XYZ file of C-alpha atoms in Angstrom:
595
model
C 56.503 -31.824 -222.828
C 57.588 -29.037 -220.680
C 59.780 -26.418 -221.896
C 63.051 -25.883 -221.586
C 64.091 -22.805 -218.933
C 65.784 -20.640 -220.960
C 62.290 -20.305 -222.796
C 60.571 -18.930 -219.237
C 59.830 -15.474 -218.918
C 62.194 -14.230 -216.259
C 59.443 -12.623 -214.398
C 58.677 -16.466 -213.724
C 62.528 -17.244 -212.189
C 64.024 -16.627 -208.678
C 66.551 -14.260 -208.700
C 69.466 -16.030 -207.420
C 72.000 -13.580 -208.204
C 70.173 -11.728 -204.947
C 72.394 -14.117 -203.375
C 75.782 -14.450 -205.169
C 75.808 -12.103 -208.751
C 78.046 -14.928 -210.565
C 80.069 -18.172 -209.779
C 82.961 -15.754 -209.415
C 81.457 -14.510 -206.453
C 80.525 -17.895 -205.126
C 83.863 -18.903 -205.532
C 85.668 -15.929 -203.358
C 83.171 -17.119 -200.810
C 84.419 -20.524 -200.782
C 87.826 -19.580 -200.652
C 87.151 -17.118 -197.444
C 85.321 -20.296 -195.594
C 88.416 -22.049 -196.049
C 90.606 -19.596 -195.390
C 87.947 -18.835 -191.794
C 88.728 -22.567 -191.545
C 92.431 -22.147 -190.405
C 91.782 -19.209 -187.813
C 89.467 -22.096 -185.669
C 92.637 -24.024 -184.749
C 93.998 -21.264 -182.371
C 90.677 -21.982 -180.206
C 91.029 -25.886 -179.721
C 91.389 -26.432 -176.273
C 90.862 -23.068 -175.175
C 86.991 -22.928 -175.022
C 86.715 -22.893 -171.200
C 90.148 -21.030 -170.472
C 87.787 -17.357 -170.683
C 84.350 -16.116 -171.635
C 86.235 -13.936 -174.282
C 87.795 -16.881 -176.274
C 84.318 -18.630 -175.652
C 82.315 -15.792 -177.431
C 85.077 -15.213 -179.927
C 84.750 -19.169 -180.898
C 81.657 -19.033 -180.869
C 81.054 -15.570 -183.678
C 83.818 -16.867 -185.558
C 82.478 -20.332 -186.185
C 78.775 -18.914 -186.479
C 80.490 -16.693 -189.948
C 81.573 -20.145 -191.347
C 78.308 -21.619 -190.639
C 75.997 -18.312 -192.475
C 78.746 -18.199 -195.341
C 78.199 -22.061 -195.879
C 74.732 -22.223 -195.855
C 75.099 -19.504 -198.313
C 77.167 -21.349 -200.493
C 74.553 -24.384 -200.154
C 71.573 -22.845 -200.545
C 72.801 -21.338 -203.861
C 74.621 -24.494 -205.486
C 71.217 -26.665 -204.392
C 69.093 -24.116 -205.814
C 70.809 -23.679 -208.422
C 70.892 -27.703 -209.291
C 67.015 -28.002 -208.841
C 67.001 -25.321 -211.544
C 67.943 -28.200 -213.949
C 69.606 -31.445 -212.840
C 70.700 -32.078 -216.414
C 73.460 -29.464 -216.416
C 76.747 -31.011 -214.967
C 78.184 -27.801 -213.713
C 75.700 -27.224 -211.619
C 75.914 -30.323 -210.121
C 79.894 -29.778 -209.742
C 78.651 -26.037 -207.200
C 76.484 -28.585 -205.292
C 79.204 -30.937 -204.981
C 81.884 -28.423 -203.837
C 79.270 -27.120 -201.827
C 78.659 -30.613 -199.459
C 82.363 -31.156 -199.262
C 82.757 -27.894 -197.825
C 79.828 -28.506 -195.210
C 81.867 -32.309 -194.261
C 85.087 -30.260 -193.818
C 83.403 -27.105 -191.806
C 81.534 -29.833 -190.195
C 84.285 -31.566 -189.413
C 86.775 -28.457 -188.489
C 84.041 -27.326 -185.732
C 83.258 -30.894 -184.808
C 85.459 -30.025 -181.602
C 83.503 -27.328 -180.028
C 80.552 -28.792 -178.436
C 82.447 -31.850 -176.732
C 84.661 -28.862 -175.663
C 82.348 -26.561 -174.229
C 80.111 -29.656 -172.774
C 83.365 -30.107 -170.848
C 83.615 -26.417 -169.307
C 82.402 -27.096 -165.631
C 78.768 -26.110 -165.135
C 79.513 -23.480 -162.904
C 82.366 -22.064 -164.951
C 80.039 -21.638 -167.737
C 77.252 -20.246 -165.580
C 79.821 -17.672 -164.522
C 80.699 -17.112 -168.560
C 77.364 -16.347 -169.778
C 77.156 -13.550 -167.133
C 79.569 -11.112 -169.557
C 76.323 -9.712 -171.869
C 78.266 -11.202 -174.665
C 77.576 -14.216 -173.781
C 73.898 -13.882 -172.476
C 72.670 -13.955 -175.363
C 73.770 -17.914 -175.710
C 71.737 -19.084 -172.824
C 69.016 -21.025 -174.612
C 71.491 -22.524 -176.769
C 74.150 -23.481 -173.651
C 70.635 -24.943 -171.735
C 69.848 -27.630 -175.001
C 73.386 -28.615 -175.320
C 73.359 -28.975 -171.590
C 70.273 -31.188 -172.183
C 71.325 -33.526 -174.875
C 75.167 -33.648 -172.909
C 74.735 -37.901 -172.731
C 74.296 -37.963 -176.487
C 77.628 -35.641 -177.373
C 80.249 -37.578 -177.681
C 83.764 -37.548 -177.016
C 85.544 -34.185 -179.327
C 87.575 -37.046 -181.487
C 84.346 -38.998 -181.841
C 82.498 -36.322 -183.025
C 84.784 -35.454 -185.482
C 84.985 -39.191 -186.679
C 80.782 -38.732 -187.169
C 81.478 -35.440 -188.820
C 83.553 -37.013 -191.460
C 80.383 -39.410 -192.252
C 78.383 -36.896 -193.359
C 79.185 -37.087 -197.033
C 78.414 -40.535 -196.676
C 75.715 -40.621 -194.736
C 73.991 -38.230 -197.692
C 74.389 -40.764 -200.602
C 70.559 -42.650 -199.532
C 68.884 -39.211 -200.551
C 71.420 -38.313 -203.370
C 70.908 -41.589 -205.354
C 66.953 -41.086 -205.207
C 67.326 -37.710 -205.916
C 68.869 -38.320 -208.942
C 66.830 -41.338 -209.518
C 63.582 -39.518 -209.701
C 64.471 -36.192 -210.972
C 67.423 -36.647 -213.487
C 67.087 -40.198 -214.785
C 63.743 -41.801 -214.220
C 61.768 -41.573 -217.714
C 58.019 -41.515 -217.573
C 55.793 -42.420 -220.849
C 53.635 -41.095 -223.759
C 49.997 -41.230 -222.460
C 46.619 -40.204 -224.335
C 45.065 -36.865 -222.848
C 41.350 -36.528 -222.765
C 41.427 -35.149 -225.989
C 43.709 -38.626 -227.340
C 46.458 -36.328 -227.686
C 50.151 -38.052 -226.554
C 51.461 -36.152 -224.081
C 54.403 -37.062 -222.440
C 53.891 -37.823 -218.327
C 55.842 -35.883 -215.658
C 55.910 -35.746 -211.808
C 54.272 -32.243 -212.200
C 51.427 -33.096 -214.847
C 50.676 -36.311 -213.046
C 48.277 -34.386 -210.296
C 46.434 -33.029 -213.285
C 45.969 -36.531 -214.446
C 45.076 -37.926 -211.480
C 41.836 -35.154 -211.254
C 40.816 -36.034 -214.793
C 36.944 -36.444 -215.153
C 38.379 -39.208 -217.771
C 38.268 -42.257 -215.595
C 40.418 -44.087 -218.158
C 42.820 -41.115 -218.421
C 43.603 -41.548 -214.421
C 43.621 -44.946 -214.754
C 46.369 -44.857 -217.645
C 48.433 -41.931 -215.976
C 48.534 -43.858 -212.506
C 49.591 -46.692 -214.219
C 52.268 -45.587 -216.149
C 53.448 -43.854 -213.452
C 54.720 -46.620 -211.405
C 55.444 -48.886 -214.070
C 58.389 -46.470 -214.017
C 58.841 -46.721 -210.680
C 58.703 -50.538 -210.906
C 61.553 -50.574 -213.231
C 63.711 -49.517 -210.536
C 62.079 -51.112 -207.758
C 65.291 -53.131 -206.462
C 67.522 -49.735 -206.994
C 65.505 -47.996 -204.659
C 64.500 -50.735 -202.034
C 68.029 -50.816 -201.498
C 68.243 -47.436 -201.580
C 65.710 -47.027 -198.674
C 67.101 -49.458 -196.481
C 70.237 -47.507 -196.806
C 68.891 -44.522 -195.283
C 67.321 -46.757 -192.503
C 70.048 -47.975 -191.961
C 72.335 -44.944 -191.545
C 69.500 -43.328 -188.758
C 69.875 -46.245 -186.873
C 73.219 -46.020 -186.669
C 73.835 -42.564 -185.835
C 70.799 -43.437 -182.927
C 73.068 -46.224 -181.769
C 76.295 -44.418 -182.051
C 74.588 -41.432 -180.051
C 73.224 -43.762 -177.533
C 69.248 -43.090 -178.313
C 67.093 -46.288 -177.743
C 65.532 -45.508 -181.274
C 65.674 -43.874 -184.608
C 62.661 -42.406 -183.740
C 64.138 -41.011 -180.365
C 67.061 -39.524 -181.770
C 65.197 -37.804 -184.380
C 62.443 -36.336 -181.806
C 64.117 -35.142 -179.707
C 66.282 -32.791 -181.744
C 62.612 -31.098 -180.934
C 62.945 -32.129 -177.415
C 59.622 -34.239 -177.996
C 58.806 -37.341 -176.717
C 58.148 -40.299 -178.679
C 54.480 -40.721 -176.757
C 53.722 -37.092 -178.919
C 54.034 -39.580 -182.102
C 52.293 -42.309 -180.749
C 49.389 -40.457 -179.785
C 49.472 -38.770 -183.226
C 49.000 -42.074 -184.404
C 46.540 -43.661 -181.788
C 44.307 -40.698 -182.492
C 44.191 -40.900 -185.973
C 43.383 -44.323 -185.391
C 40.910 -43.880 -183.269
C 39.131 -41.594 -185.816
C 39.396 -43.573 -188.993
C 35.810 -43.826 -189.223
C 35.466 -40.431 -190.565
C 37.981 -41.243 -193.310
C 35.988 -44.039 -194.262
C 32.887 -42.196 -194.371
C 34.278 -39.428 -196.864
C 36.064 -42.373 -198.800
C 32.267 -44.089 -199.254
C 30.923 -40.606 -200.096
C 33.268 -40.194 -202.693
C 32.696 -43.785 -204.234
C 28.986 -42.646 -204.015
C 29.373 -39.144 -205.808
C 31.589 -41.010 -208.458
C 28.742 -43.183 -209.143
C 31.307 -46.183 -209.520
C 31.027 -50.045 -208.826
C 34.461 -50.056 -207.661
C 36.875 -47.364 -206.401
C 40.433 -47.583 -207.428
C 43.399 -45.879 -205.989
C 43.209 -43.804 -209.222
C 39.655 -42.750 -208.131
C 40.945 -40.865 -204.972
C 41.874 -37.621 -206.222
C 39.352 -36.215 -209.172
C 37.381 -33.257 -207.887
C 33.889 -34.824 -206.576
C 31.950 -31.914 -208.650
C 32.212 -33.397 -212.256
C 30.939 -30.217 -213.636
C 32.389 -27.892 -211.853
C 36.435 -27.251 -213.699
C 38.270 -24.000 -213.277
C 41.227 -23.209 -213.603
C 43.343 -20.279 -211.787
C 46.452 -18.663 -213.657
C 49.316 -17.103 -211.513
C 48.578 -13.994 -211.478
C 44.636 -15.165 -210.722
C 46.368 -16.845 -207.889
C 48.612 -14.180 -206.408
C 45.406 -12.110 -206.429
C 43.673 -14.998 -204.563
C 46.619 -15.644 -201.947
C 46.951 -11.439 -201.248
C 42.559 -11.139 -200.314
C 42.828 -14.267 -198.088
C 45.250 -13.015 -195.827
C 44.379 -9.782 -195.691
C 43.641 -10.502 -192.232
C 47.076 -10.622 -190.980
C 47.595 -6.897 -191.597
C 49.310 -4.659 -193.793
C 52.843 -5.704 -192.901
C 52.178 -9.879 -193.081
C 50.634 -8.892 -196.884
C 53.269 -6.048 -197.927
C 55.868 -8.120 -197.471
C 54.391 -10.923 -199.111
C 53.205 -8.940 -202.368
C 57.322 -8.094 -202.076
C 58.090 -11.530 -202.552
C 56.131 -11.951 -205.144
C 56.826 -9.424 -207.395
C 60.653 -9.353 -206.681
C 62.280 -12.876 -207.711
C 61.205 -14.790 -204.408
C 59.508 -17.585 -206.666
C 60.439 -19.707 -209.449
C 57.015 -20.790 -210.929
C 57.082 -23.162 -213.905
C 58.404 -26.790 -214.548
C 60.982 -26.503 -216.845
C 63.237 -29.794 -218.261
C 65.441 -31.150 -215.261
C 63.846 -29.432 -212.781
C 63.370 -30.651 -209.266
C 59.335 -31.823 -208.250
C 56.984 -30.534 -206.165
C 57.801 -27.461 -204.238
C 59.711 -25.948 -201.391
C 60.632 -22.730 -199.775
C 64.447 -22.229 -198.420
C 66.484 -20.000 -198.223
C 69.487 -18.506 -195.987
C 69.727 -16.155 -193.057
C 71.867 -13.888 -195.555
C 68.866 -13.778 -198.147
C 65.631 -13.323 -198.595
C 63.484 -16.868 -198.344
C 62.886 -18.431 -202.163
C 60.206 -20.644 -203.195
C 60.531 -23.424 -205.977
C 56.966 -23.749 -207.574
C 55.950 -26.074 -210.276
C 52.798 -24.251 -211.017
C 49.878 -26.386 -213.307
C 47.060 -23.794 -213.280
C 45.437 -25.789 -210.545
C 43.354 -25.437 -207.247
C 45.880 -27.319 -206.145
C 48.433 -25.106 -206.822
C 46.731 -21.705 -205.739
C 47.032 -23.569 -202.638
C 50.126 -24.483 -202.740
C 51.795 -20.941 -203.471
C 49.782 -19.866 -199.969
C 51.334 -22.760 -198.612
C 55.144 -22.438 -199.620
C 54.949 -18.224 -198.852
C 53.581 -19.325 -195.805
C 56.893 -20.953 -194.907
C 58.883 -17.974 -196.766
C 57.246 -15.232 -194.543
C 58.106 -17.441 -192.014
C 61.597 -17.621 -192.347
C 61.693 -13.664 -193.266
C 60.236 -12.865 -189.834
C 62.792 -15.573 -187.887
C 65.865 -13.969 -189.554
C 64.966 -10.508 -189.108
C 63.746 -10.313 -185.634
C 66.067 -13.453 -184.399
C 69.704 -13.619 -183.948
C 71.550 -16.133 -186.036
C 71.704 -18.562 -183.378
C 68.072 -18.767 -183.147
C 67.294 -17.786 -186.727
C 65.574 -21.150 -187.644
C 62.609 -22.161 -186.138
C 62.336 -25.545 -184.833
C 61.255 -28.530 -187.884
C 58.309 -29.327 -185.540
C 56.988 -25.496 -186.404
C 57.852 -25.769 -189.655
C 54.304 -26.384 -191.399
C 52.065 -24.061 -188.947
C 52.579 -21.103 -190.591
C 52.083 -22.442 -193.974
C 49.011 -24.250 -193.260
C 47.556 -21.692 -191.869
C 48.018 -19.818 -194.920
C 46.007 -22.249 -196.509
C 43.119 -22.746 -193.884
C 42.903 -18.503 -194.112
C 42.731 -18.768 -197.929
C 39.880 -21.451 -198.370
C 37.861 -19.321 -195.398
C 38.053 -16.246 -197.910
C 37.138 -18.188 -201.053
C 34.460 -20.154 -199.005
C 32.809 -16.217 -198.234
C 33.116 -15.257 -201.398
C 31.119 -17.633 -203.387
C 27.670 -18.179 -204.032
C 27.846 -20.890 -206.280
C 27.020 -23.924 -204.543
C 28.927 -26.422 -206.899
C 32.563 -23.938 -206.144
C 31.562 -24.675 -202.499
C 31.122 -27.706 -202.708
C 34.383 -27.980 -204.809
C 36.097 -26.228 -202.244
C 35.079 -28.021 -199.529
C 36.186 -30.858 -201.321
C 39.682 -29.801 -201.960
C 40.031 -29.140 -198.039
C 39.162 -32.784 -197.567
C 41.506 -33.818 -199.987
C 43.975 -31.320 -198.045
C 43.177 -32.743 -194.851
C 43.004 -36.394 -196.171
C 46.750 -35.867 -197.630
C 48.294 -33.407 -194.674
C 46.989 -35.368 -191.452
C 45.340 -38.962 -192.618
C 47.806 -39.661 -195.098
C 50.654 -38.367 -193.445
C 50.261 -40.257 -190.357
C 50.183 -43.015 -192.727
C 53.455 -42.369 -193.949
C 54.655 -41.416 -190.192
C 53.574 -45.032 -189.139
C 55.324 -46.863 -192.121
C 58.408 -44.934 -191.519
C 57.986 -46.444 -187.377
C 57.646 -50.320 -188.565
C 60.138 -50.095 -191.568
C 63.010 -48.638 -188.660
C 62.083 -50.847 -186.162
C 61.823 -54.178 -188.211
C 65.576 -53.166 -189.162
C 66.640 -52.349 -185.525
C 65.104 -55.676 -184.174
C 67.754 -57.338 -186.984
C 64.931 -58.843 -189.481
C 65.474 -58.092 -192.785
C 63.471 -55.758 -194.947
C 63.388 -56.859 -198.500
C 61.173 -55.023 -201.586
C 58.341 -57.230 -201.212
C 58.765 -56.550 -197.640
C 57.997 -52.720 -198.167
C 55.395 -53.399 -200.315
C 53.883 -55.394 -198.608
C 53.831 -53.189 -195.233
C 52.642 -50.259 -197.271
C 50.139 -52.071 -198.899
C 48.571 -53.249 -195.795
C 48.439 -49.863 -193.953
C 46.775 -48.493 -197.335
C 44.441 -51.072 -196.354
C 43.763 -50.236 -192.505
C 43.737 -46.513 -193.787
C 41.214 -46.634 -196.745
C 39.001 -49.181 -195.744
C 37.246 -51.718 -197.482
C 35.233 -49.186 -200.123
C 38.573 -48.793 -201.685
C 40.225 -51.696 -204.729
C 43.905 -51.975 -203.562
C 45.401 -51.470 -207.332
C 48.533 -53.282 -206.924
C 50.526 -50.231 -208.062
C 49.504 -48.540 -204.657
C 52.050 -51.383 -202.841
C 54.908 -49.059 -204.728
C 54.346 -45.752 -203.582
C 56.668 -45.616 -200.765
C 59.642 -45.624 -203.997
C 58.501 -42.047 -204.957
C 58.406 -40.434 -201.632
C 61.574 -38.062 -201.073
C 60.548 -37.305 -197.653
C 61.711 -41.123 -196.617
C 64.994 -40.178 -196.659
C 64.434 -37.249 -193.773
C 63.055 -39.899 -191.325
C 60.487 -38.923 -189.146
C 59.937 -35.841 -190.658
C 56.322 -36.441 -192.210
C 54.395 -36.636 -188.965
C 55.335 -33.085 -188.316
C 52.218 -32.277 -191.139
C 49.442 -34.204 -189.334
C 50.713 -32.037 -185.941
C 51.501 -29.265 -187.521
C 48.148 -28.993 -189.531
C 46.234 -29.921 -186.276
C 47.901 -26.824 -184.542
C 47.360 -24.024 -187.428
C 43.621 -25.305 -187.057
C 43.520 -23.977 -183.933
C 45.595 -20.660 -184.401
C 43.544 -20.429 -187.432
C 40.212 -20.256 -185.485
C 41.925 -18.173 -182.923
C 42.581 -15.778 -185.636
C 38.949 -15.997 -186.824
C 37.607 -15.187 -183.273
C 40.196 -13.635 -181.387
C 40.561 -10.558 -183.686
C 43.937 -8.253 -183.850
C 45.117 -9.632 -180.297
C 44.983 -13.178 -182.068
C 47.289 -11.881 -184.857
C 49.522 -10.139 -183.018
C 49.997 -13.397 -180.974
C 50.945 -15.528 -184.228
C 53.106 -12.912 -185.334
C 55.161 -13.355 -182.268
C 54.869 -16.950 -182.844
C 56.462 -16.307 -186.314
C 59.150 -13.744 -184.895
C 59.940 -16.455 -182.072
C 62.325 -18.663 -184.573
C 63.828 -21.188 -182.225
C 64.600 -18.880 -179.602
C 63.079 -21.537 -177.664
C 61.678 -25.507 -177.642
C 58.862 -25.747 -179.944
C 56.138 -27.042 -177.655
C 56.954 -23.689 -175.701
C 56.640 -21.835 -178.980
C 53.392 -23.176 -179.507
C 51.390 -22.819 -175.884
C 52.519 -19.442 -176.173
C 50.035 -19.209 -179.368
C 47.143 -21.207 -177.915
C 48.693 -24.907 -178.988
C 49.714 -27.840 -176.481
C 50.217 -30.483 -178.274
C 51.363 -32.843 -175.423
C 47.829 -33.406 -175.623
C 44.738 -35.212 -178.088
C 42.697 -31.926 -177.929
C 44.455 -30.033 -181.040
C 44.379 -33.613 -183.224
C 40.800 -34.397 -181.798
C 40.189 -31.446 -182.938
C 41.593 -30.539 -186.263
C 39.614 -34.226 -187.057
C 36.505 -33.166 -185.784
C 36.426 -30.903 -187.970
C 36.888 -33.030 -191.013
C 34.172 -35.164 -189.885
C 32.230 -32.466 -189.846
C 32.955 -31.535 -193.104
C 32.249 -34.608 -194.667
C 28.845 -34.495 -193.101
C 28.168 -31.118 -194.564
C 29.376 -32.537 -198.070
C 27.129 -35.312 -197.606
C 23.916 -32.561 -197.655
C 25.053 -30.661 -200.263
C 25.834 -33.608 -202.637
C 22.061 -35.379 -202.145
């Protein structure tokens, strides 16, 4: 049963009061946002009257947007410490009404300034004040058919509390109310089942301990199968509309080309992964071989291929692990990131009420945090490269970026971390001579590679029927969704694999269904730290000092740019080709060690 938090060593807890010491202070925050709130009125309908009311607009409303996300980053974080404790969820609550009404009081700015005559506004961003605004001026000039009028988009602005509740009900659906059951350990012991311990499970030598564990898992999720169909087709339902109400063709559209991709980028994600599901197959026959088994279930698809081969890696095992592996980006990259982990970056145990899985965020006023739920796994040692991957990528946006172009674009958003990774399995690859941690190791990168790029794809493509069933007008029931996913599990796995019918229910647990057409970004953006990674490996101290630009660049301009200027062009196959070339030949290198 996990513990409660106030029975975690504090050395194991982010240190939120780096952001706000007490509520107090959270609270004179909120109170200057809506106070910042009035002084925007004095600019409506001024925008284009001078570059000097432009600029001031523009710094004024940028303070309400940093002390906002401030005040949202802290309440969320502060929530996923425990969902259980009601004032927490009362911050997080203030918090989101404050973004609809900031939202909604700066809703009138971009129809304004997309009004300013082009060569007005060329003439404004002259003054050096206003330079600095040109990148940002060129995509609102390029997404100008999509803004709508300044009373429409205030209309849309007051949606957004709405348009949250799809991802709020399954929040609190599968991390405050859901209730998992007693199961029997290898030992026979009855241990209660979480979302964290279930991974452990699921790589149990014990076939009948998987089996159980998976299982009783989505019974669970079965009890509130109708809850969250309906929940689902809710948040479908909401990004078509704002598509149709922004006059995209598609969800899909609309969501791509806040990017400024094209939708053929994630079709040709998918084709290609098609077109290479052989290899998957292969590795998914190799493992039924290995396993030695008649049949393989779903439960079957995770346990570690070397039976006898079981370690386990405490933290501070695994901050030692994480520090040697990427030694190679240079004393600065692995200063700052032995910083962050000895200074309250990281919140590292599962505690009772606290969110799943993991995540790194943070604000442009604070350092980046990471939420950790940390099992003493392989899994996880990977996982803490993984998330500081995205932290050191955020502290390098924020400090060498401007505000404006503090964040780097979504489509960037898992390079850095998975290259992280790819440099950390290199290291422990070198330093082993123990063929059965090699071939462990090689196993887990699989299993990486099968979840980040196969699997996600997977999830990209059930994401692309699901919306456009619903935009074509045909209803899409439970059975519906089950029946989709279990089909593409199907295509996907091949015919070495028993379909348990449990599998059919997996699209209920996934949280990132309610960010549509988010998930594909993993299969990309594993496919493109591949190839910076082997850059890296080649190209010496010139190839890191090109990725750390790439990390410094933030979104100081479109993504795909970002990336070509690292090596990347992923308007073609070649980085997917091959990123999944490279499994295959993997797999075939498993394939001798295991005979």
């Amino acid at each position: 049963m996990p513990k409660k938090r106030q029975d975690i060593g504090e050395e194991y807890k982010w240190k939120l009061s780096d952001i706000y010491p007490d509520e107090k202070a959270w609270y004179d925050d909120y109170s200057k946002v809506e106070r910042l709130l009035g002084e925007m009125e004095k600019y409506k309908g001024k925008l284009g009257s001078s570059a000097r009311e432009l600029y001031e607009a523009i710094k004024l409303s940028e303070e309400i947007e940093r002390r906002g996300e401030k005040l949202y980053v802290y309440a969320r974080m502060k929530r996923d410490e425990d969902n259980t404790l009601s004032s927490s969820q009362v911050l997080c609550d203030k918090a989101e009404m404050l973004g609809v009404k900031v939202n909604s009081q700066l809703s009138f700015m971009i129809p304004e300034m997309m009004d300013i005559p082009d060569e007005v506004l060329d003439k404004f961003l002259e003054e050096p004040e206003l330079a600095l605004y040109k990148h940002y001026f060129d995509e609102l000039r390029r997404k100008k058919e999509h803004i709508l009028s300044a009373n429409e988009e205030k209309i849309l602005a007051m949606t957004a509390d709405l348009s949250t509740a799809p991802s709020q009900i399954f929040n609190m659906l599968n991390n405050a109310d859901i209730k998992f059951p007693v199961i029997k350990d290898e030992e026979g012991k009855e241990v209660e089942l979480t979302k964290a311990n279930f991974g452990r499970f699921m790589e149990s030598p014990d076939r009948e301990v998987r089996k159980e564990a998976f299982k009783a898992l989505y019974s669970s999720y079965a009890k509130l199968k109708n809850t969250l169909g309906a929940t689902l087709n809710s948040s479908i339902k909401r990004d078509i509309f704002y598509a149709r109400v922004r006059q995209y063709s598609s969800a899909l559209e609309a969501s791509l080309d806040g990017d400024n991709v094209k939708v053929e980028v994630y079709e040709n994600l998918i084709a290609t992964v098609h077109k290479h599901i052989g290899a998957l197959h292969k590795y998914i026959a190799l493992r039924k071989k290995v396993l030695g088994v008649d049949e393989l279930h779903m439960y079957d698809l995770y346990v570690p291929l070397v039976k006898e081969y079981k370690k386990e890696y405490d933290y501070n095992k695994a901050k030692e692990l994480v520090l040697e592996g990427l030694k190679v980006l240079g004393d600065d990259y692995v200063n700052q990131l032995k910083k962050g982990m000895e200074n309250g970056w990281i919140d590292v145990y599962e505690n009772e009420g606290k969110t799943g899985g993991a995540y790194s965020w943070g604000c442009y006023d604070s350092h980046p945090y990471v939420l950790l739920n940390y099992d003493n796994r392989l899994d996880d040692v990977f996982t803490l490269a993984h998330e500081m991957g995205h932290a050191l990528h955020s502290y390098y946006s924020n400090t060498n970026q401007p505000y404006v172009y503090s964040q780097y674009p979504i489509l960037l958003a898992e390079v850095a971390s998975t290259v992280n990774e790819s440099l950390l399995l290199d290291y422990m690859l070198k330093n082993t001579n123990d063929e059965k941690e090699k071939l462990y190791l090689i196993n887990h990168y699989l299993e990486e590679f099968r979840g980040t790029v196969y699997r996600q794809t997977m999830f990209a493509e059930f994401e692309k029927i699901v919306h456009e069933k619903v935009e074509k007008g045909e209803p899409v029931t439970v059975d519906e969704f089950c029946k989709i996913y279990r089909e593409l599990n199907r295509f996907y796995y091949g015919d070495e694999v028993v379909l348990d019918d449990e599998i059919s229910l997996e699209w209920a647990r996934i949280p990132h269904f309610y960010s549509a057409f988010y998930v594909y970004k993993y299969a990309t953006g594993f496919s493109a730290a591949t190839a910076i990674k082997e850059d890296i490996k080649e190209g010496g101290r010139e190839a890191v000092e090109r990725y750390m630009e790439f990390l410094k660049a933030g979104g100081s301009d479109y993504p795909l740019n970002i990336l070509k200027r690292a090596g990347v062009d992923l308007t073609t196959p070649e980085p997917i080709e091959k990123a999944l070339n490279y499994f295959a030949s993997l797999v075939e290198e498993m394939e001798k060690l295991v005979k």
